[in-house]
Coordinates of C-alpha atoms in Angstrom, one line a residue:
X1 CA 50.9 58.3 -40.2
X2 CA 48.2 61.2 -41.8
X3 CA 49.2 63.6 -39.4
X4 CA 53.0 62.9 -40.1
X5 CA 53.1 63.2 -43.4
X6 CA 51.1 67.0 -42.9
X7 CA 53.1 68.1 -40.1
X8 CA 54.7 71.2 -40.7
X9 CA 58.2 69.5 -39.7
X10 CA 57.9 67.4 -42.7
X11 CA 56.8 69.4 -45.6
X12 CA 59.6 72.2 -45.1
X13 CA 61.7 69.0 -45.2
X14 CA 60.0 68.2 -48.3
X15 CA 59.9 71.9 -49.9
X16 CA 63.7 71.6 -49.4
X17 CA 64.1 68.4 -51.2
X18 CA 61.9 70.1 -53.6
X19 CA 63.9 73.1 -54.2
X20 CA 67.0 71.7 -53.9
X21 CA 69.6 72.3 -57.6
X22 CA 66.2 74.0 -58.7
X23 CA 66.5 77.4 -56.6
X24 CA 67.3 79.4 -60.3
X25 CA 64.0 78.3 -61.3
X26 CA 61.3 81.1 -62.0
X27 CA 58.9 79.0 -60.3
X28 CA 60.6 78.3 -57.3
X29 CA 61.9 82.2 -57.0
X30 CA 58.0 83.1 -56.6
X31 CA 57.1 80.8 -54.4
X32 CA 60.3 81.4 -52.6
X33 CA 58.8 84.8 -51.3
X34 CA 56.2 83.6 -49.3
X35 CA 56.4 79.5 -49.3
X36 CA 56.1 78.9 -45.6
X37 CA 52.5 80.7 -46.4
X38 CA 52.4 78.2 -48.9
X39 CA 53.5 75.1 -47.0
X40 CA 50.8 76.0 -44.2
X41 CA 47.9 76.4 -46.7
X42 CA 48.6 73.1 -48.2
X43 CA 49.0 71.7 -45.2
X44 CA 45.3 72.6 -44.2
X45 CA 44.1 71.4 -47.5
X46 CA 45.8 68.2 -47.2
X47 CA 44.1 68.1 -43.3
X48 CA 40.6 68.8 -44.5
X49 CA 40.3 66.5 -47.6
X50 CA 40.2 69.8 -50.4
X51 CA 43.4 69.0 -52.0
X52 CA 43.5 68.1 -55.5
X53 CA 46.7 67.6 -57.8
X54 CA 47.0 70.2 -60.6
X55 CA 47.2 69.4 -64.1
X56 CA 50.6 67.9 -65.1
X57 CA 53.0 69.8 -67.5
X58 CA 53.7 67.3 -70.2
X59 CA 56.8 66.9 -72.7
X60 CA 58.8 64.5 -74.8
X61 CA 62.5 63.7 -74.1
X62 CA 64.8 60.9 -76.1
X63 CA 67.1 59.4 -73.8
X64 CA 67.5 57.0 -74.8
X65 CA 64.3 56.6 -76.3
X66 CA 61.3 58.9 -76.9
X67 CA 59.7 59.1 -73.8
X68 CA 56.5 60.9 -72.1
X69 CA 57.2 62.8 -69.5
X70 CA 54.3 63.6 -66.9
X71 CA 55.8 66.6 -64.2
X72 CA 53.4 67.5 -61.4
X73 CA 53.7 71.5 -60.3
X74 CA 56.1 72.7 -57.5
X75 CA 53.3 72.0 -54.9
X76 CA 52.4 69.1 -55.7
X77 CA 55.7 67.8 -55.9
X78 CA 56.2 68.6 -52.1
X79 CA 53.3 66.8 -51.6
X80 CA 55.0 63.7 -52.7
X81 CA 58.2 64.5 -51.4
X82 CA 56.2 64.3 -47.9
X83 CA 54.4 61.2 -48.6
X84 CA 57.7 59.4 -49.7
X85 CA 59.6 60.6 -46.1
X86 CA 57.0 58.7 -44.4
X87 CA 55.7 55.5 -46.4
X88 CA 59.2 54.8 -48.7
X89 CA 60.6 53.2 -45.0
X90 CA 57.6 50.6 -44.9
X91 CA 58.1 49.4 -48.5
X92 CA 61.7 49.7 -48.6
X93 CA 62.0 46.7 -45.3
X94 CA 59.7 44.5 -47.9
X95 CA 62.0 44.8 -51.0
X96 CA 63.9 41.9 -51.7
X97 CA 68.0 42.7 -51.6
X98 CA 68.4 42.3 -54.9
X99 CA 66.3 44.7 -56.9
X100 CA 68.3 48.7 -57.0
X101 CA 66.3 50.8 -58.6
X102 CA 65.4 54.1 -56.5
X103 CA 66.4 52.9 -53.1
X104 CA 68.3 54.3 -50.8
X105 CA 72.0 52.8 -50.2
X106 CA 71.5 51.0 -53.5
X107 CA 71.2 52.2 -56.7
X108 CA 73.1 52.0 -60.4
X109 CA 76.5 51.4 -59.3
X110 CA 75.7 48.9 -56.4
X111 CA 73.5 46.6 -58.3
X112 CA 75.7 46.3 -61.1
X113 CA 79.0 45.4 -58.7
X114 CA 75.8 42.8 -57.5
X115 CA 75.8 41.5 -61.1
X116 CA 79.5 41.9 -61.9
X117 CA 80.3 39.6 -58.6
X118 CA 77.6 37.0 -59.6
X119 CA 78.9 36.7 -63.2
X120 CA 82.7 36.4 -61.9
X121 CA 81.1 33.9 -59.9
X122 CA 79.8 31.7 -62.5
X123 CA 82.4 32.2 -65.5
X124 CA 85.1 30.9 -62.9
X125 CA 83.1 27.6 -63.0
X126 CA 81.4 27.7 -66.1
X127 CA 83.2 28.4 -69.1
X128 CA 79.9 28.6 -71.4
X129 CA 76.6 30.2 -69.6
X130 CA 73.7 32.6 -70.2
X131 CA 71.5 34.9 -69.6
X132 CA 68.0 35.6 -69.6
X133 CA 67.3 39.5 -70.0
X134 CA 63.8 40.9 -70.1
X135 CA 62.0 44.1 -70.4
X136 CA 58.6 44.8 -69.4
X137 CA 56.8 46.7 -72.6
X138 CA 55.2 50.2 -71.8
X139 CA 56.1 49.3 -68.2
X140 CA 54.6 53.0 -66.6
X141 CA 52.0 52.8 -69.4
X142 CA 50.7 49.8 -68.3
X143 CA 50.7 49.5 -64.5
X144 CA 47.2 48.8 -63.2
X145 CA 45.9 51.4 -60.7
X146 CA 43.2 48.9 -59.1
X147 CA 46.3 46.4 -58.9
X148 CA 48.4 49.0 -57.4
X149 CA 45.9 50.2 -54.9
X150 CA 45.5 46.3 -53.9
X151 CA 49.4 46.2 -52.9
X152 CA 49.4 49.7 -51.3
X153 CA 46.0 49.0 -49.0
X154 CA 48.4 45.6 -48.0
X155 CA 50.9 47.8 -46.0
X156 CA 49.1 51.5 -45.6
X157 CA 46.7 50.8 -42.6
X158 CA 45.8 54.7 -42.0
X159 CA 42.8 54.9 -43.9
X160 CA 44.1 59.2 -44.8
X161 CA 47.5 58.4 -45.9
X162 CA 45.4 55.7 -48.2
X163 CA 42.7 58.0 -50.0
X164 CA 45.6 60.5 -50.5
X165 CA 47.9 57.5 -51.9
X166 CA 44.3 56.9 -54.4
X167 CA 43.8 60.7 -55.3
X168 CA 47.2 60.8 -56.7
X169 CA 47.3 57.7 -58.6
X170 CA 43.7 58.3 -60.3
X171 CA 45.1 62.1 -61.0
X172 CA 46.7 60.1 -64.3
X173 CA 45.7 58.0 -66.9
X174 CA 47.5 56.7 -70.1
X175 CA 44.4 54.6 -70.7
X176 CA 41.1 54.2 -68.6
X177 CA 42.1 52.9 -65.0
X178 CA 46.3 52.4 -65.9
X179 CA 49.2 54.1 -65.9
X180 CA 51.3 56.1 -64.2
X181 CA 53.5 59.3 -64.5
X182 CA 57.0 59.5 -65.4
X183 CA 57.6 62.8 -63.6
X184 CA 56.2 61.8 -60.6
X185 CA 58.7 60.7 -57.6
X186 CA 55.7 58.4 -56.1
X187 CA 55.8 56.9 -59.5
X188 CA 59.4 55.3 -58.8
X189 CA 58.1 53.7 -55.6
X190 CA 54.6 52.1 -57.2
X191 CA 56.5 50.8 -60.1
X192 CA 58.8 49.2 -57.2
X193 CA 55.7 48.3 -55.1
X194 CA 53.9 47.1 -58.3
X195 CA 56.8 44.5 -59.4
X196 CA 57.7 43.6 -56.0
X197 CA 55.5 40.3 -56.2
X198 CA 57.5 39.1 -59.5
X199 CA 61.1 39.6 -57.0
X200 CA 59.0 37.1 -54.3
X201 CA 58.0 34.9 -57.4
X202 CA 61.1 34.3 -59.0
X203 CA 63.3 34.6 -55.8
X204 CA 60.9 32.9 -53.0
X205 CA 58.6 30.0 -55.4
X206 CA 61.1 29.8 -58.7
X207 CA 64.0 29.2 -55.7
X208 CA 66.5 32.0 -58.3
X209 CA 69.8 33.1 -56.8
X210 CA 71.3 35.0 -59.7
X211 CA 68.2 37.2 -60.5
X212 CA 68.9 41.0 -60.5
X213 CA 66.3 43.7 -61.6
X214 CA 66.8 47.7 -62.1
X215 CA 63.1 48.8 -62.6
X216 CA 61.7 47.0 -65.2
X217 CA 64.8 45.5 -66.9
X218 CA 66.1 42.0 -65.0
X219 CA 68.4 39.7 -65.7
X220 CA 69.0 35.7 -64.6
X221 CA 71.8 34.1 -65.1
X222 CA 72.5 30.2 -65.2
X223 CA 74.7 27.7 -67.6
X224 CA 71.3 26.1 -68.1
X225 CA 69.9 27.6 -71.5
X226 CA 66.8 25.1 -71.7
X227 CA 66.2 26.3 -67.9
X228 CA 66.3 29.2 -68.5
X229 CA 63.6 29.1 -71.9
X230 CA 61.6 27.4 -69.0
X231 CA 61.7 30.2 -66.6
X232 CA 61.1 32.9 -69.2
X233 CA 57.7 31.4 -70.2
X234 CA 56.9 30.6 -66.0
X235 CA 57.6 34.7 -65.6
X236 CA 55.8 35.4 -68.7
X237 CA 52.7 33.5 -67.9
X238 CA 53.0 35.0 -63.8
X239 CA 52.9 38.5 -65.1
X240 CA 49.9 38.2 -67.5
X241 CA 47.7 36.8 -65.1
X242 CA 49.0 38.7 -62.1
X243 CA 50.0 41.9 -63.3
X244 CA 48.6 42.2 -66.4
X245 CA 51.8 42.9 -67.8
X246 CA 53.6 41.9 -71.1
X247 CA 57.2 40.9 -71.4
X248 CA 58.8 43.0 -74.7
X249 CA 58.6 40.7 -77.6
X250 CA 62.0 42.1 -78.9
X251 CA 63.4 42.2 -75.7
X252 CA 63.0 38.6 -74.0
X253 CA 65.9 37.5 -75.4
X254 CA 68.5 34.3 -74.1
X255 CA 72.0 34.7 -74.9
X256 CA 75.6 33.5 -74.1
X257 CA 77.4 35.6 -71.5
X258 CA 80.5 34.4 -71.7
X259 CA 81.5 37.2 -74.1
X260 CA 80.0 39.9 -72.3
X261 CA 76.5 41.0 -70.2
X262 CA 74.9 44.6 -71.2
X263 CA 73.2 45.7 -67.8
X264 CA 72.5 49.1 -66.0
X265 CA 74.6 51.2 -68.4
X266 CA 77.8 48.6 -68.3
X267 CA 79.4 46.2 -70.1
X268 CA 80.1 43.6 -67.7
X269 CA 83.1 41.1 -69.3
X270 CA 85.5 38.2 -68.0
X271 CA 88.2 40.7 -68.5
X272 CA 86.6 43.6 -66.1
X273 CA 84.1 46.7 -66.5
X274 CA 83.5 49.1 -68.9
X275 CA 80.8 52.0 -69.8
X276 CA 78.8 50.6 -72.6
X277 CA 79.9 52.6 -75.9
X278 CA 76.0 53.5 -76.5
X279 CA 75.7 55.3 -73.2
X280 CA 79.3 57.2 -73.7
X281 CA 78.0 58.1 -76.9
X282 CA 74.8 59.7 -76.0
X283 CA 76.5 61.7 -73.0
X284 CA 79.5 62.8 -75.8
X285 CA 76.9 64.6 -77.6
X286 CA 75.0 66.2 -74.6
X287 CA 78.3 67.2 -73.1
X288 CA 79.5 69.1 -76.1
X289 CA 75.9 70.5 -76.9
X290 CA 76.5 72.1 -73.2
X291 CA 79.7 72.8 -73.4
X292 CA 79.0 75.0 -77.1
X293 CA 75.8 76.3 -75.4
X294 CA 77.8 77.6 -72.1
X295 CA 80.2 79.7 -74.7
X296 CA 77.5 81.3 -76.4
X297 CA 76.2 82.8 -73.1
X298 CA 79.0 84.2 -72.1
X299 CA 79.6 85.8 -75.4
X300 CA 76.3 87.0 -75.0
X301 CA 76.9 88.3 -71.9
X302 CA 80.2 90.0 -72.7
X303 CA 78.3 91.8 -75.3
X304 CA 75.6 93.3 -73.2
X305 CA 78.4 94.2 -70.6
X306 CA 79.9 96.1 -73.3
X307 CA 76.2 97.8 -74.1
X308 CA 76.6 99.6 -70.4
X309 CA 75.3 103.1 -71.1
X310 CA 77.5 104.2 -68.2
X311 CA 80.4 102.5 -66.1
X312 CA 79.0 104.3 -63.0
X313 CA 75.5 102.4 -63.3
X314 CA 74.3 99.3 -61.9
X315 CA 74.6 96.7 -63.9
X316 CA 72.4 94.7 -62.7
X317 CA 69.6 97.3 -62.3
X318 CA 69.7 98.6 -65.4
X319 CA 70.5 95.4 -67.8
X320 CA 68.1 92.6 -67.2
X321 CA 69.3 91.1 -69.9
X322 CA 73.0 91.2 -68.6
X323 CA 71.4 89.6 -65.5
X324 CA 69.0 86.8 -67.2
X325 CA 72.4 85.9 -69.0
X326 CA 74.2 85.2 -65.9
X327 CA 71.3 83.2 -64.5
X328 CA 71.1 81.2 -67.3
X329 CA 75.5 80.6 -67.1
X330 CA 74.7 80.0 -63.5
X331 CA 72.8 77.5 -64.5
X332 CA 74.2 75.7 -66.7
X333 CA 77.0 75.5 -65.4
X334 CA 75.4 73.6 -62.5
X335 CA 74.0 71.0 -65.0
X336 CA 77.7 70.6 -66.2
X337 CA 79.6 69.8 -62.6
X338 CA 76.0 67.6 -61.5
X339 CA 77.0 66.0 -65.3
X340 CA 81.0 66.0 -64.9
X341 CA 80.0 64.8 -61.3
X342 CA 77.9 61.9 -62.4
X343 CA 80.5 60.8 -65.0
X344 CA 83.3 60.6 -62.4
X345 CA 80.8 58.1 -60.4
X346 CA 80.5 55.9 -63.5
X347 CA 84.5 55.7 -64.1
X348 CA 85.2 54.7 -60.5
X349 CA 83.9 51.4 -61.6
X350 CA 85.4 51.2 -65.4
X351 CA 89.1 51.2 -67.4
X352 CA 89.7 54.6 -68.9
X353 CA 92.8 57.1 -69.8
X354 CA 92.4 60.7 -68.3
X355 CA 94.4 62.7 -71.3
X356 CA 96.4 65.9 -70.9
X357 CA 93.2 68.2 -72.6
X358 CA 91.4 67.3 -69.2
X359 CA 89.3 64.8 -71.3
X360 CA 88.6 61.1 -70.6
X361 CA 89.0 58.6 -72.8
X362 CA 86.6 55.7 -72.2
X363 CA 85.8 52.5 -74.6
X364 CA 87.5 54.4 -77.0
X365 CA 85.5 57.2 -76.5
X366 CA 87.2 60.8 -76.4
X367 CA 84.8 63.0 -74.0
X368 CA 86.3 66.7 -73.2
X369 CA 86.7 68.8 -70.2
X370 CA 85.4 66.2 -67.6
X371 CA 88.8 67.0 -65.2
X372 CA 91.0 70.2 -65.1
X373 CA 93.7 70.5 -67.3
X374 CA 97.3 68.9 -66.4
X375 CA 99.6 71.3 -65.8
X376 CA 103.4 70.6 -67.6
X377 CA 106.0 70.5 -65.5
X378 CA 109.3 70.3 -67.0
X379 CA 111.6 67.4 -66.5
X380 CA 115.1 68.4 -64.6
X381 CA 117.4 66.8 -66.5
X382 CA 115.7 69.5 -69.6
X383 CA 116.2 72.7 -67.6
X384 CA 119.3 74.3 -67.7
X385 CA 121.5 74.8 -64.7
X386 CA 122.5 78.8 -63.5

């Protein structure tokens, strides 16, 4: 497995995986010079036991909620992209079929036409039920590494592949011997590893059907309210003396469904499937930021066109700041079609109008510029004959 994940084969896949939407990146233009020197040297670090993660570049982001984030260098990142190639596959067989989060052939959009089918399901026989929706409190924050390294030793027999697996999760601490980082993209498979054993819980001892969980959000659903009070104390109690995790005391909460369930980013109702306004909102004001941001480079740009000491000059040799401009349109412009892109997924599954502007309108929710403008074509029986 060791000699797998540090085969030459598998970290250019993983430098590629790496790089890939990120090639306008400083970073990644230096290393792009010489990075098959690059992929070899790590590669013989990783082989004789002298690699060591570099120190993580930390920053806040709110979306939707002030968050940590914890991202590992370039390097390092291929590291974990050629760890994942190999050990994701293993872990992935284990899963049970209904959590979504960061696997592949699943995901946002599958689990909640999961959820959508189950509810249908139960408000065609039930005409009042519930559901039981929990969140895990400081869920990265709080993840065990001895824990953790319990479940990985379980399943990662090559001894190699297991000290790496250790050096990477005690490269981060949010408090002496737990946590784990945001940034990382091992981080997205321990979390799954970690909460694996409350799927087999609730699924395999608890005998649940209509459990669904995206991370650490999950939701059960049954017409059973006093049930379900029943199993939120059972899960409660399983994860403090298992996990040593704490259910959210604000978000533990048993409601009637019949009106509507809130999960994965849609607003699941009797009447069919919409984007929840909250999330429409938040990518509204993104979209327009953008969108204003993308204008004012160009305007830039046009400007430092017009500073040309001489048509007959290269432009590009003798304006770097002509050139950063374009890099920086070049890449925004990415972020808005990966954006746009994104959208489009989410309104395959929901009701909205596409207007004449080439906006959307969603939940009642005007967004702009998502599709190209329609263009007017005059009715016959208004033209006038020759």
């Amino acid at each position: 497995m060791f000699e797998e994940i540090i085969s030459f084969k598998n970290l250019l896949k993983a430098y590629y995986r790496t790089r890939s939407n990120k090639r306008f990146r400083k970073k990644l233009q230096k290393i792009e010079l010489d990075f098959e020197d690059r992929l070899i040297n790590i590669g013989k670090q990783l082989k004789n036991g002298s690699y060591k993660p570099k120190q993580y570049h930390q920053f806040l982001v709110y979306e939707p909620k002030l968050r940590r984030i914890s991202a590992p260098a370039v390097i390092d990142r291929v590291v974990h992209h050629a760890i994942i190639n190999i050990i994701e596959p293993i872990f992935d067989r284990q899963f049970t079929p209904n959590t979504f989060a960061c696997r592949k052939g699943k995901g946002t959009h599958f689990g909640m036409l999961q959820v959508a089918a189950c509810y249908k399901k139960i408000a065609q026989k039930q005409s009042v039920f519930y559901a039981l929706k929990c969140d895990i409190k400081s869920y990265f924050a709080s993840i065990d590494h001895k824990i953790l390294i319990k479940f990985l030793a379980q399943s990662i027999l090559c001894q190699r592949t297991f000290k790496l697996l250790k050096i990477i999760i005690n490269s981060y601490h949010d408090s002496p011997g737990k946590g784990i980082p945001i940034g990382n993209l091992t981080s997205q498979l321990f979390a799954n590893i970690y909460l694996h054993r409350l799927d087999v819980f609730v699924t395999k001892e608890l005998k649940e059907e209509h459990y669904f969980r995206y991370m650490d959000d999950f939701v059960i659903l049954s017409p059973d309210k006093t049930y379900l009070i029943q199993l939120r104390e059972k899960i409660r109690t399983f994860l403090q003396s298992n996990l040593e995790l704490t259910l959210h005391p604000r978000k533990a909460n048993i409601f009637m469904a019949g009106r509507g369930l809130d999960f994965i980013g849609y607003m699941i109702k009797p009447t069919g499937i919409t984007i929840r306004k909250k999330t429409l909102r938040r990518y509204k004001k993104r979209h327009k930021k953008r969108l204003k941001q993308l204008r004012e480079y160009k305007r830039l740009k046009k400007i430092q066109g017009l500073a040309q000491p001489s048509l007959f000059e290269d432009r590009q040799e003798n304006n770097p700041k002509a050139e950063q401009s374009a890099e920086k349109i070049k890449a925004l412009k990415t972020k808005i079609r990966a954006s746009r892109n994104s959208l489009k997924g989410f309104l395959r599954y929901s009701k909205y109008e596409r207007l004449k502007t080439g906006g959307v309108e969603v939940n009642g929710i005007v967004i702009p510029r998502i599709f190209p403008k329609k263009k007017y074509t005059p009715l016959l029986s208004n033209c006038k004959k020759v």
